[in-house]
Amino acid sequence: MDSFLKQLLSRSLSRRDLVKNTSKVSSAIALAGAIPLPFSASASAAEVPDGQESVRHSACLVNCGSRCPLRVVVKDDVIVRIEPEDCPDENVFGKHQIRPCLRGRSSRWRVYSPDRLKHPLKRVGKRGEGKFKRISWEEATKYIADELKRIIDKYGNEAVYYNYQSGAYYHNQGTTAWKRLLNITGGYLRYYNTYSTAQISVATPYTFGEYGASHFDQIRHSDLVVFFGMNLSETRMSGGGQVEELRRALESSQAQVIVIDPRYTDSVITEHAEWLPIRPTTDAALVSALAWTLITENLIDEALVNRYCVGFDGSTLPEGAPSNGSYKDYILGTGSDNTPKTPEWAEAITGIAASRIRQLARQIAGAKACYIAQGWGPQRHANGEQSVRAINTLPLLTGHFGLPGTNTGNWPYATKYGVPSLPDGNNPVTTAIPCYLWTDAVLNPEIITDKTHGLRGKEKLDVGIKCIVNQAGNTLVNQHGDINRTSKILEDDTKCEFILVIDNHMTPSAKFADILLPETSYLEAQDLVDNSYASGSHHYMIAMQPVVKPMWEVRSTYDICADIAAHFGQRDAYTEGRTQAQWIEKHYAEVKEKRPYLPEWSQAKEMGVVDQQAATEQQGIALAGFRQDPVANPLKTPSGKAEIYSARLEKLAREWVLPEGDKITALPEFCAAKESHLDTSLTGKYPLQLSGFHTKGHTHSTYSNVRQLHEAAPDEIWMNPLDARQRGIANGDKVRVFNDRGVVEIQCKVTHRIIPGVVAMPEGGWTRRNAAGVDVGGCINTLTSHSVSPLAKGNPQHTNLVEVSKV
Ligand SMILES: Nc1nc2c(c(=O)[nH]1)N[C@H]1C(S)=C(S)[C@@H](COP(=O)(O)OP(=O)(O)OC[C@H]3O[C@@H](n4cnc5c(=O)[nH]c(N)nc54)[C@H](O)[C@@H]3O)O[C@H]1N2
Ligand SMILES: Nc1nc2c(c(=O)[nH]1)N[C@H]1C(S)=C(S)[C@@H](COP(=O)(O)OP(=O)(O)OC[C@H]3O[C@@H](n4cnc5c(=O)[nH]c(N)nc54)[C@H](O)[C@@H]3O)O[C@H]1N2
Ligand code: SF4
Ligand SMILES: [Mo]
C-alpha cells in the first residue's frame, strides 16, 4: 500500500508543479456564449499558460454501474482529449487500469454537443411542443419557489414528486441537493423500486430474506458457470468493473461457461461460452424442467435441501399449506395443475431442446462448484418475479450455495468504498408509490391503493402528482413505457400542473418542462465520489475537478437549490453555511478519519483516483455462514430458512387484487406472461416477441446524442434470417416495428445471433415523432407497455409483441 500511495502522490505532485506555473485564467472559449457564473467550488478551471496542455481529473457519472476516472487533457479551457488515468505499476490488483469505455472516452462530444442547455428557460408554447424563452436565474428560482409553495398550499407535500432518475450520480449536487431542498419545504411523495431491478429486488427476499450474491471473483473456484441473461461485456464494460473481475477469474479457473439468452451477446464471445438461446419470459419453465430431471434422476441430496429450505417436499411445508403444495408436487405433476414439468413440456415453452435441458441438469448436478447468476434482463418482464425466484431455487436444489465458487442465482453488487453524500434530511411524507406507476399517480390517483397497486405507507393515495421535479432523468418521457400515452398525460397541464426539468441537453423529456434548467456536465463539476455498484470487489474514491469552467449559464444544482431555499427563507438551513466545495472537503475529512493513511485534501483533490482497494475473497461468498450452520446463522425469512414455498406470498396472493391473468404464487412456478409468445389473444396480430437490451452504444439515453458512437455501435433491431426471409427484409433495410401502442422506424440487423420468433432492440434512442406519428428516433418505449408486473409492480419493458415490415 505504501509504495502505491507514494506513486500516486508523486503523480499528483508533478501535476501540481505544472499547475503552479500559472499566469492567468484562459479566455472564454469560442463555444461559450459568455456569462459564466461563479462556480461555488474553489478552483474553477485549470490555470495554465495559454496554448499549453494540462491534465485535469474527472469521472464518468452515468448509470452503467461503473464509475470510470477520466484523465482530461485541456488547452485554453477547451477539452482536447480524454484518456484513461495512469495505471500505477503496483497496487492491490497488480496492474489495474480503471479504463473508461467508448462512451466515457467520448464525453467531450457530449459536453460540446450543440443541444446543450445554456440558460434557464420558461415554456411559451403548449406543453411538450418544445418552445421556450430565456429567463434569468433569479426569475427561474423565484418562479420555482412560487410554484412549489402554491402546490404545497393547495394539495400538500404528497403532490410533489421527485421522479426516478439515474443520469448523474453526484454526491454533492444533483439528486441529494434536490431531495435536501424538497425535505426543507416539507417533503415529497416517495417511490420505491427502480427501473433496473424492481422484480429482482422485491422477489429475492421472499426466498432468501434479503438480496445477496457472491462476487464474480469466486469463479476462480468454479468449474461451471451458468448465466441467465447476463451480459457483462456490454453492460459492465469498465476496466475497473465486473467484466474485468470475471475475465481474471475465468482465466484462473478455466471454468466452462453457459449463457442463456435470446441473443448471442458479446459476453458469449468474450467468455468463450456456449450459447443456449431461450424464449424471453420462460426461464422459470427451464428451471422447472431442470428440477424435474434432477428429481427423477436422483441427482438431488434431498436431506440437504430439506435442512436448508422450506417447501421442497411435504416434510418441510409450512402449516396451512395444501398437502400437495410442495415444490416436488409442482414439478412432478402431483400439485394443483396436474402437469409434470418434463423437459418436453419446457421445450415447447422455452425453445430449448429437451435433450439439452436434461444434459444441463446433469452438468450442474455433476459440477464441483457451479456459479449460477442472472442479469437483470430476465426480470424486466411481465412475469419477472417468477423467473427470479426460479433461478434462485436452482443453487438450493443442487447444493451450489454458500461455498467457494458458488452463488445465490443473483447478480453481485460492488463493495462500496464509502464516500459520504450531501445529507438529504428527513422526508416527513411516508407514502411511496412503485416508481413505474407515476403516470397513473398523475392520471388517476384515486385508483391507487395498497392492495391493487402496491402503495406503501397508506391504504389509498389522497392526491395525485401535481408537480414533478425531473433531474438528470429521461424517464419522464423517453425511458418510461408507452411514450404516446405518457406524452398525452403530460400535455394536459391541468393534471400535473408544474414540471421542472434539469438536464444538460434538450432531451425528449426536457421538451415537456415548464421550467428547464441547465446543469453543469460532470466535466464542469467538482465532487468527491465512490466507485459505483458494478465494480465488484474493487472499490475506490475519485476526486473530480472542474476540467473546464462551467460554460454559458450552467450551474451546479447545489447552488440552484440554495437559491430556491432562499426564496423560502431557508438558505442557511440549506447550506449550513457551507459551499459545495466545503461539503466536499468535510466529506473527505470524514473518510480520512477512518483511513488515516490518505493524503491531505489539498493534495487529494488533484489526484483523480485517490485510493483503491479490493474486498477479501472470504467477504465474497454469499450465504457462507448459513451454509456452515443454518441454525446459528438463520436467514432473514420468517422461517430462517431459504423459502422455496413462501407462506407470505401465499397470503399476498389471497389479499391483493390483481388484474385478470396476473398471478402471485407461493412456489417459483412458471406463469405464462401476457404479451409473450404464449399469449394467443395477440400472437395472430403481433407474432414476434420484442425484447430490449442495454447497448454499448449509449447508457440509456445518455450519450445517445453523440453521433460518433452510433457509427461504432448503431441502434438496430436484431432479427433472425428465418423471420426476415418471411417478411422480405434484408440486412440493413429500414423497417417499421409496430403494435397497438405505436410505430417505430429503425434499421434492421439480420443475424443468426438472435433466436427465431424474437426481435431485439437497444433501449435509449431518443424518441422523435414525424408528422405521421411514426417514431423515427428508434425509441423502443414507443412500443412498450406502462402496465406493471404482479408482485413488484415493476416495469415489464422487455415483454412486448410486435410485427415488423419493410419500409
Ligand atoms: N452499455 C451500457 N451498459 C449499461 C447500461 C446501458 O444502457 N448501456 N445500463 C445500465 C443499467 S442502468 C442497468 S439496469 C444494467 C442493465 O443490465 P441488464 O438488465 O442485465 O441488461 P439487459 O440488456 O436488459 O439484459 C441482459 C440480457 O438479458 C437478456 N434477456 C432479456 N430477456 C430475457 C429473458 O427472458 N431470459 C433470459 N435468460 N435472458 C433475457 C437480454 O437479451 C440481454 O442480453 O446495465 C447497465 N449497463
Ligand atoms: N424499454 C426499456 N426502457 C428502459 C429500460 C429497458 O431496459 N428497456 N431500462 C430502464 C432502466 S434499467 C433505467 S436505469 C432507466 C434509465 O433512465 P434514466 O434514469 O432516465 O437515464 P438516462 O436515459 O440515461 O437519462 C439521464 C438523463 O440525465 C442527463 N444528464 C446526464 N448528466 C447530467 C448531469 O450532470 N446533470 C443533469 N442535470 N443531467 C444530466 C442526460 O442528458 C439524460 O437526459 O431506463 C429504463 N428504461
Ligand atoms: S459509461 Fe460506464 S464503463 Fe463507460 S466510461 Fe462511463 S462509467 Fe466507465
Ligand atoms: Mo437501470
PDB file of C-alpha atoms in Angstrom, residues 63-66 103 230-238 263 267 411 534 693-696:
ATOM      1  CA  ASN A  63     -25.648   4.848 -14.609  1.00  0.00           C
ATOM      2  CA  CYS A  64     -23.833   1.917 -16.157  1.00  0.00           C
ATOM      3  CA  GLY A  65     -22.802   0.673 -12.733  1.00  0.00           C
ATOM      4  CA  SER A  66     -19.198   1.652 -13.294  1.00  0.00           C
ATOM      5  CA  ARG A 103     -18.765   6.286 -24.043  1.00  0.00           C
ATOM      6  CA  MET A 230     -26.113 -11.803 -18.002  1.00  0.00           C
ATOM      7  CA  ASN A 231     -24.188  -9.616 -20.392  1.00  0.00           C
ATOM      8  CA  LEU A 232     -21.239  -8.061 -18.593  1.00  0.00           C
ATOM      9  CA  SER A 233     -19.284  -7.474 -21.796  1.00  0.00           C
ATOM     10  CA  GLU A 234     -21.835  -4.900 -22.924  1.00  0.00           C
ATOM     11  CA  THR A 235     -23.369  -3.678 -19.666  1.00  0.00           C
ATOM     12  CA  ARG A 236     -20.428  -3.619 -17.245  1.00  0.00           C
ATOM     13  CA  MET A 237     -17.682  -2.508 -19.575  1.00  0.00           C
ATOM     14  CA  SER A 238     -15.330  -0.604 -17.334  1.00  0.00           C
ATOM     15  CA  ARG A 263     -29.340 -13.120 -28.075  1.00  0.00           C
ATOM     16  CA  SER A 267     -20.417 -11.927 -23.484  1.00  0.00           C
ATOM     17  CA  TRP A 411     -26.049 -10.653  -9.655  1.00  0.00           C
ATOM     18  CA  ALA A 534     -20.855  -2.746 -10.586  1.00  0.00           C
ATOM     19  CA  PHE A 693     -31.354  -4.679 -24.281  1.00  0.00           C
ATOM     20  CA  HIS A 694     -28.802  -2.229 -22.946  1.00  0.00           C
ATOM     21  CA  THR A 695     -26.413  -1.345 -25.738  1.00  0.00           C
ATOM     22  CA  LYS A 696     -22.746  -0.469 -25.605  1.00  0.00           C
TER      23      LYS A 696
END
